[in-house]
Backbone as XML, in Angstrom:
<?xml version="1.0"?>
<chain id="A" units="angstrom">
  <residue number="1" name="MET">
    <atom name="N" x="-41.572" y="-76.264" z="41.951"/>
    <atom name="CA" x="-43.157" y="-76.756" z="42.515"/>
    <atom name="C" x="-44.027" y="-75.881" z="42.963"/>
  </residue>
  <residue number="2" name="THR">
    <atom name="N" x="-44.759" y="-75.511" z="42.735"/>
    <atom name="CA" x="-46.276" y="-74.515" z="43.276"/>
    <atom name="C" x="-47.269" y="-74.866" z="44.154"/>
  </residue>
  <residue number="3" name="SER">
    <atom name="N" x="-46.973" y="-73.763" z="45.364"/>
    <atom name="CA" x="-47.958" y="-74.293" z="46.083"/>
    <atom name="C" x="-49.193" y="-74.019" z="45.932"/>
  </residue>
  <residue number="4" name="GLN">
    <atom name="N" x="-50.132" y="-75.144" z="46.688"/>
    <atom name="CA" x="-51.472" y="-75.157" z="47.009"/>
    <atom name="C" x="-51.798" y="-74.325" z="47.665"/>
  </residue>
  <residue number="5" name="LYS">
    <atom name="N" x="-53.146" y="-73.268" z="47.065"/>
    <atom name="CA" x="-53.501" y="-72.059" z="47.906"/>
    <atom name="C" x="-54.991" y="-72.190" z="48.297"/>
  </residue>
  <residue number="6" name="TYR">
    <atom name="N" x="-54.882" y="-71.989" z="49.433"/>
    <atom name="CA" x="-56.422" y="-72.202" z="50.333"/>
    <atom name="C" x="-57.119" y="-71.185" z="50.327"/>
  </residue>
  <residue number="7" name="ALA">
    <atom name="N" x="-58.241" y="-70.512" z="49.951"/>
    <atom name="CA" x="-58.779" y="-69.339" z="50.643"/>
    <atom name="C" x="-60.507" y="-69.799" z="51.228"/>
  </residue>
  <residue number="8" name="VAL">
    <atom name="N" x="-60.686" y="-69.231" z="52.232"/>
    <atom name="CA" x="-61.762" y="-68.910" z="52.637"/>
    <atom name="C" x="-62.495" y="-67.942" z="52.387"/>
  </residue>
  <residue number="9" name="SER">
    <atom name="N" x="-63.837" y="-67.879" z="51.642"/>
    <atom name="CA" x="-64.530" y="-66.441" z="51.571"/>
    <atom name="C" x="-65.827" y="-66.779" z="51.269"/>
  </residue>
  <residue number="10" name="LYS">
    <atom name="N" x="-66.976" y="-66.018" z="51.483"/>
    <atom name="CA" x="-67.558" y="-66.124" z="51.428"/>
    <atom name="C" x="-68.758" y="-65.216" z="50.496"/>
  </residue>
  <residue number="11" name="THR">
    <atom name="N" x="-67.781" y="-64.332" z="49.401"/>
    <atom name="CA" x="-68.256" y="-64.321" z="48.717"/>
    <atom name="C" x="-67.571" y="-64.411" z="47.071"/>
  </residue>
  <residue number="12" name="MET">
    <atom name="N" x="-66.562" y="-65.296" z="47.727"/>
    <atom name="CA" x="-65.717" y="-65.399" z="46.407"/>
    <atom name="C" x="-65.948" y="-67.038" z="45.707"/>
  </residue>
  <residue number="13" name="SER">
    <atom name="N" x="-65.487" y="-67.354" z="44.108"/>
    <atom name="CA" x="-65.698" y="-68.485" z="43.844"/>
    <atom name="C" x="-64.783" y="-69.495" z="43.002"/>
  </residue>
  <residue number="14" name="LYS">
    <atom name="N" x="-63.740" y="-68.154" z="42.671"/>
    <atom name="CA" x="-62.761" y="-68.526" z="41.700"/>
    <atom name="C" x="-61.975" y="-67.343" z="41.856"/>
  </residue>
  <residue number="15" name="SER">
    <atom name="N" x="-60.531" y="-67.907" z="41.272"/>
    <atom name="CA" x="-59.267" y="-66.911" z="41.458"/>
    <atom name="C" x="-58.526" y="-66.560" z="40.473"/>
  </residue>
  <residue number="16" name="ASP">
    <atom name="N" x="-57.733" y="-65.648" z="40.016"/>
    <atom name="CA" x="-57.043" y="-65.657" z="39.283"/>
    <atom name="C" x="-55.475" y="-66.361" z="39.773"/>
  </residue>
  <residue number="17" name="TRP">
    <atom name="N" x="-55.311" y="-66.260" z="41.178"/>
    <atom name="CA" x="-53.997" y="-67.255" z="41.661"/>
    <atom name="C" x="-54.386" y="-68.470" z="40.911"/>
  </residue>
  <residue number="18" name="ASN">
    <atom name="N" x="-53.037" y="-69.603" z="40.201"/>
    <atom name="CA" x="-52.990" y="-70.732" z="40.226"/>
    <atom name="C" x="-53.011" y="-71.466" z="41.185"/>
  </residue>
  <residue number="19" name="ASN">
    <atom name="N" x="-53.422" y="-72.540" z="41.198"/>
    <atom name="CA" x="-53.766" y="-73.678" z="42.264"/>
    <atom name="C" x="-54.402" y="-72.959" z="43.475"/>
  </residue>
  <residue number="20" name="THR">
    <atom name="N" x="-55.419" y="-72.864" z="43.308"/>
    <atom name="CA" x="-56.331" y="-72.209" z="44.611"/>
    <atom name="C" x="-57.318" y="-73.089" z="44.533"/>
  </residue>
  <residue number="21" name="VAL">
    <atom name="N" x="-57.627" y="-73.511" z="45.928"/>
    <atom name="CA" x="-58.492" y="-73.938" z="46.508"/>
    <atom name="C" x="-59.573" y="-73.221" z="47.322"/>
  </residue>
  <residue number="22" name="PHE">
    <atom name="N" x="-60.823" y="-73.383" z="46.929"/>
    <atom name="CA" x="-62.012" y="-72.317" z="47.867"/>
    <atom name="C" x="-62.346" y="-73.831" z="48.432"/>
  </residue>
  <residue number="23" name="LEU">
    <atom name="N" x="-62.224" y="-73.141" z="49.776"/>
    <atom name="CA" x="-62.959" y="-73.909" z="51.261"/>
    <atom name="C" x="-64.384" y="-73.247" z="51.829"/>
  </residue>
  <residue number="24" name="LYS">
    <atom name="N" x="-65.239" y="-74.092" z="51.480"/>
    <atom name="CA" x="-66.667" y="-73.769" z="51.749"/>
    <atom name="C" x="-67.318" y="-73.784" z="52.930"/>
  </residue>
  <residue number="25" name="SER">
    <atom name="N" x="-66.544" y="-74.768" z="54.046"/>
    <atom name="CA" x="-67.328" y="-74.858" z="55.156"/>
    <atom name="C" x="-66.427" y="-75.071" z="56.393"/>
  </residue>
  <residue number="26" name="LEU">
    <atom name="N" x="-66.621" y="-75.271" z="57.219"/>
    <atom name="CA" x="-65.880" y="-75.388" z="58.486"/>
    <atom name="C" x="-65.419" y="-77.199" z="58.288"/>
  </residue>
  <residue number="27" name="ALA">
    <atom name="N" x="-66.589" y="-77.814" z="57.720"/>
    <atom name="CA" x="-65.871" y="-79.424" z="57.585"/>
    <atom name="C" x="-65.015" y="-79.136" z="56.445"/>
  </residue>
  <residue number="28" name="ASP">
    <atom name="N" x="-64.814" y="-78.617" z="55.570"/>
    <atom name="CA" x="-63.858" y="-78.303" z="54.544"/>
    <atom name="C" x="-62.468" y="-77.897" z="55.320"/>
  </residue>
  <residue number="29" name="ILE">
    <atom name="N" x="-62.648" y="-76.837" z="56.188"/>
    <atom name="CA" x="-61.089" y="-76.556" z="56.972"/>
    <atom name="C" x="-60.603" y="-78.004" z="57.723"/>
  </residue>
  <residue number="30" name="GLN">
    <atom name="N" x="-61.926" y="-78.656" z="58.257"/>
    <atom name="CA" x="-61.145" y="-79.530" z="59.382"/>
    <atom name="C" x="-60.444" y="-80.408" z="58.471"/>
  </residue>
  <residue number="31" name="LYS">
    <atom name="N" x="-61.179" y="-81.148" z="57.378"/>
    <atom name="CA" x="-60.744" y="-81.920" z="55.955"/>
    <atom name="C" x="-58.961" y="-81.384" z="56.179"/>
  </residue>
  <residue number="32" name="LEU">
    <atom name="N" x="-59.283" y="-80.098" z="55.353"/>
    <atom name="CA" x="-57.658" y="-80.016" z="55.246"/>
    <atom name="C" x="-56.786" y="-79.947" z="56.433"/>
  </residue>
  <residue number="33" name="LYS">
    <atom name="N" x="-57.372" y="-79.581" z="57.659"/>
    <atom name="CA" x="-55.967" y="-79.863" z="58.519"/>
    <atom name="C" x="-56.176" y="-80.882" z="58.806"/>
  </residue>
  <residue number="34" name="ASN">
    <atom name="N" x="-57.087" y="-82.187" z="58.880"/>
    <atom name="CA" x="-56.691" y="-83.664" z="59.030"/>
    <atom name="C" x="-55.512" y="-84.198" z="57.949"/>
  </residue>
  <residue number="35" name="SER">
    <atom name="N" x="-55.712" y="-83.820" z="56.968"/>
    <atom name="CA" x="-54.930" y="-84.234" z="56.345"/>
    <atom name="C" x="-53.063" y="-84.464" z="56.132"/>
  </residue>
  <residue number="36" name="GLU">
    <atom name="N" x="-52.605" y="-85.010" z="55.561"/>
    <atom name="CA" x="-51.360" y="-84.950" z="55.304"/>
    <atom name="C" x="-50.989" y="-83.957" z="54.513"/>
  </residue>
  <residue number="37" name="GLY">
    <atom name="N" x="-49.701" y="-83.528" z="55.090"/>
    <atom name="CA" x="-48.953" y="-82.569" z="54.245"/>
    <atom name="C" x="-48.282" y="-80.994" z="55.353"/>
  </residue>
  <residue number="38" name="SER">
    <atom name="N" x="-48.127" y="-80.279" z="54.736"/>
    <atom name="CA" x="-47.364" y="-79.305" z="55.533"/>
    <atom name="C" x="-48.068" y="-78.320" z="56.067"/>
  </residue>
  <residue number="39" name="ASP">
    <atom name="N" x="-47.767" y="-77.669" z="57.488"/>
    <atom name="CA" x="-48.526" y="-76.821" z="58.491"/>
    <atom name="C" x="-49.305" y="-75.823" z="57.431"/>
  </residue>
  <residue number="40" name="LEU">
    <atom name="N" x="-50.614" y="-75.110" z="57.893"/>
    <atom name="CA" x="-51.054" y="-74.265" z="57.418"/>
    <atom name="C" x="-50.757" y="-72.879" z="57.802"/>
  </residue>
  <residue number="41" name="GLN">
    <atom name="N" x="-50.975" y="-71.833" z="57.478"/>
    <atom name="CA" x="-50.835" y="-70.575" z="58.003"/>
    <atom name="C" x="-51.987" y="-69.813" z="57.393"/>
  </residue>
  <residue number="42" name="VAL">
    <atom name="N" x="-52.450" y="-68.901" z="58.432"/>
    <atom name="CA" x="-53.603" y="-67.694" z="57.688"/>
    <atom name="C" x="-52.679" y="-66.399" z="58.258"/>
  </residue>
  <residue number="43" name="HIS">
    <atom name="N" x="-52.775" y="-65.758" z="57.075"/>
    <atom name="CA" x="-52.410" y="-64.524" z="56.793"/>
    <atom name="C" x="-53.712" y="-63.540" z="57.081"/>
  </residue>
  <residue number="44" name="GLY">
    <atom name="N" x="-53.739" y="-62.379" z="57.842"/>
    <atom name="CA" x="-54.593" y="-61.190" z="57.700"/>
    <atom name="C" x="-56.131" y="-61.612" z="57.841"/>
  </residue>
  <residue number="45" name="SER">
    <atom name="N" x="-56.289" y="-62.188" z="58.306"/>
    <atom name="CA" x="-58.174" y="-62.527" z="58.504"/>
    <atom name="C" x="-58.273" y="-62.758" z="59.930"/>
  </residue>
  <residue number="46" name="GLY">
    <atom name="N" x="-58.739" y="-61.779" z="61.216"/>
    <atom name="CA" x="-59.349" y="-61.660" z="62.221"/>
    <atom name="C" x="-60.171" y="-62.971" z="62.358"/>
  </residue>
  <residue number="47" name="GLU">
    <atom name="N" x="-61.177" y="-62.960" z="61.114"/>
    <atom name="CA" x="-62.416" y="-63.592" z="61.702"/>
    <atom name="C" x="-62.209" y="-65.004" z="61.415"/>
  </residue>
  <residue number="48" name="LEU">
    <atom name="N" x="-61.514" y="-65.614" z="60.550"/>
    <atom name="CA" x="-61.182" y="-66.863" z="60.207"/>
    <atom name="C" x="-59.982" y="-67.307" z="61.249"/>
  </residue>
  <residue number="49" name="ILE">
    <atom name="N" x="-59.005" y="-66.490" z="62.180"/>
    <atom name="CA" x="-58.523" y="-66.733" z="63.455"/>
    <atom name="C" x="-59.394" y="-67.008" z="64.482"/>
  </residue>
  <residue number="50" name="GLN">
    <atom name="N" x="-60.731" y="-66.090" z="64.073"/>
    <atom name="CA" x="-61.506" y="-66.502" z="65.822"/>
    <atom name="C" x="-62.272" y="-67.852" z="65.531"/>
  </residue>
  <residue number="51" name="LEU">
    <atom name="N" x="-62.549" y="-68.160" z="64.104"/>
    <atom name="CA" x="-63.499" y="-69.372" z="63.591"/>
    <atom name="C" x="-62.521" y="-70.224" z="64.490"/>
  </residue>
  <residue number="52" name="LEU">
    <atom name="N" x="-61.452" y="-70.564" z="63.559"/>
    <atom name="CA" x="-60.202" y="-71.639" z="64.184"/>
    <atom name="C" x="-60.154" y="-71.761" z="65.132"/>
  </residue>
  <residue number="53" name="LEU">
    <atom name="N" x="-60.228" y="-70.605" z="66.071"/>
    <atom name="CA" x="-59.739" y="-70.603" z="67.874"/>
    <atom name="C" x="-61.156" y="-71.351" z="68.355"/>
  </residue>
  <residue number="54" name="LYS">
    <atom name="N" x="-61.850" y="-70.983" z="67.777"/>
    <atom name="CA" x="-63.384" y="-71.889" z="68.355"/>
    <atom name="C" x="-63.887" y="-72.766" z="68.189"/>
  </residue>
  <residue number="55" name="ASN">
    <atom name="N" x="-63.629" y="-73.198" z="67.298"/>
    <atom name="CA" x="-63.266" y="-74.672" z="66.852"/>
    <atom name="C" x="-61.984" y="-75.632" z="66.833"/>
  </residue>
  <residue number="56" name="ASP">
    <atom name="N" x="-61.015" y="-75.452" z="67.979"/>
    <atom name="CA" x="-59.963" y="-76.091" z="68.151"/>
    <atom name="C" x="-59.412" y="-76.530" z="67.057"/>
  </residue>
  <residue number="57" name="LEU">
    <atom name="N" x="-59.104" y="-75.735" z="65.977"/>
    <atom name="CA" x="-58.345" y="-76.358" z="64.642"/>
    <atom name="C" x="-57.029" y="-75.349" z="64.398"/>
  </residue>
  <residue number="58" name="VAL">
    <atom name="N" x="-56.896" y="-75.146" z="65.614"/>
    <atom name="CA" x="-55.215" y="-74.000" z="65.811"/>
    <atom name="C" x="-54.424" y="-75.005" z="67.169"/>
  </residue>
  <residue number="59" name="ASP">
    <atom name="N" x="-53.248" y="-75.162" z="66.397"/>
    <atom name="CA" x="-52.159" y="-75.930" z="67.099"/>
    <atom name="C" x="-51.228" y="-74.819" z="67.924"/>
  </residue>
  <residue number="60" name="GLU">
    <atom name="N" x="-50.937" y="-74.036" z="67.068"/>
    <atom name="CA" x="-49.757" y="-73.008" z="67.374"/>
    <atom name="C" x="-50.093" y="-71.737" z="67.037"/>
  </residue>
  <residue number="61" name="LEU">
    <atom name="N" x="-50.058" y="-70.325" z="67.531"/>
    <atom name="CA" x="-50.342" y="-69.373" z="67.363"/>
    <atom name="C" x="-48.903" y="-68.411" z="67.377"/>
  </residue>
  <residue number="62" name="TRP">
    <atom name="N" x="-48.856" y="-67.465" z="66.284"/>
    <atom name="CA" x="-47.558" y="-66.696" z="66.411"/>
    <atom name="C" x="-48.000" y="-65.446" z="66.239"/>
  </residue>
  <residue number="63" name="LEU">
    <atom name="N" x="-47.741" y="-64.252" z="66.969"/>
    <atom name="CA" x="-48.107" y="-63.150" z="67.159"/>
    <atom name="C" x="-47.043" y="-62.096" z="66.131"/>
  </residue>
  <residue number="64" name="LYS">
    <atom name="N" x="-47.732" y="-61.497" z="65.355"/>
    <atom name="CA" x="-46.190" y="-60.124" z="64.672"/>
    <atom name="C" x="-46.370" y="-58.975" z="65.214"/>
  </residue>
  <residue number="65" name="ILE">
    <atom name="N" x="-46.042" y="-58.506" z="65.712"/>
    <atom name="CA" x="-46.277" y="-57.194" z="66.845"/>
    <atom name="C" x="-45.509" y="-55.964" z="66.038"/>
  </residue>
  <residue number="66" name="PHE">
    <atom name="N" x="-46.220" y="-55.039" z="64.921"/>
    <atom name="CA" x="-45.129" y="-54.059" z="65.460"/>
    <atom name="C" x="-45.226" y="-52.391" z="65.895"/>
  </residue>
  <residue number="67" name="PRO">
    <atom name="N" x="-44.454" y="-51.850" z="66.076"/>
    <atom name="CA" x="-44.671" y="-50.689" z="66.902"/>
    <atom name="C" x="-45.333" y="-49.630" z="66.125"/>
  </residue>
  <residue number="68" name="ALA">
    <atom name="N" x="-46.179" y="-48.861" z="66.282"/>
    <atom name="CA" x="-46.520" y="-47.636" z="65.649"/>
    <atom name="C" x="-45.526" y="-46.208" z="65.667"/>
  </residue>
  <residue number="69" name="ASP">
    <atom name="N" x="-45.809" y="-45.836" z="64.473"/>
    <atom name="CA" x="-44.691" y="-44.766" z="64.558"/>
    <atom name="C" x="-45.074" y="-43.591" z="65.578"/>
  </residue>
  <residue number="70" name="PRO">
    <atom name="N" x="-44.367" y="-43.106" z="66.204"/>
    <atom name="CA" x="-44.690" y="-41.703" z="67.385"/>
    <atom name="C" x="-44.821" y="-40.994" z="66.923"/>
  </residue>
  <residue number="71" name="ARG">
    <atom name="N" x="-44.717" y="-40.788" z="65.692"/>
    <atom name="CA" x="-44.647" y="-39.591" z="65.173"/>
    <atom name="C" x="-46.147" y="-38.590" z="65.234"/>
  </residue>
</chain>
């Protein structure tokens, strides 16, 4: 089974990825969050995370911190 992918972008409206749905507004994100299904994850978008946090759309936050190379 292929997972559904959701993308939030100011510049893109289509993707070569299969099963991609573009979210155009905060209302789209809220609707997705309130729908049935598995947990949503965000990878690598500080701006999106800030938007979600400001609008109380984050239930759990996991931070992965990698040490810098001391060289």
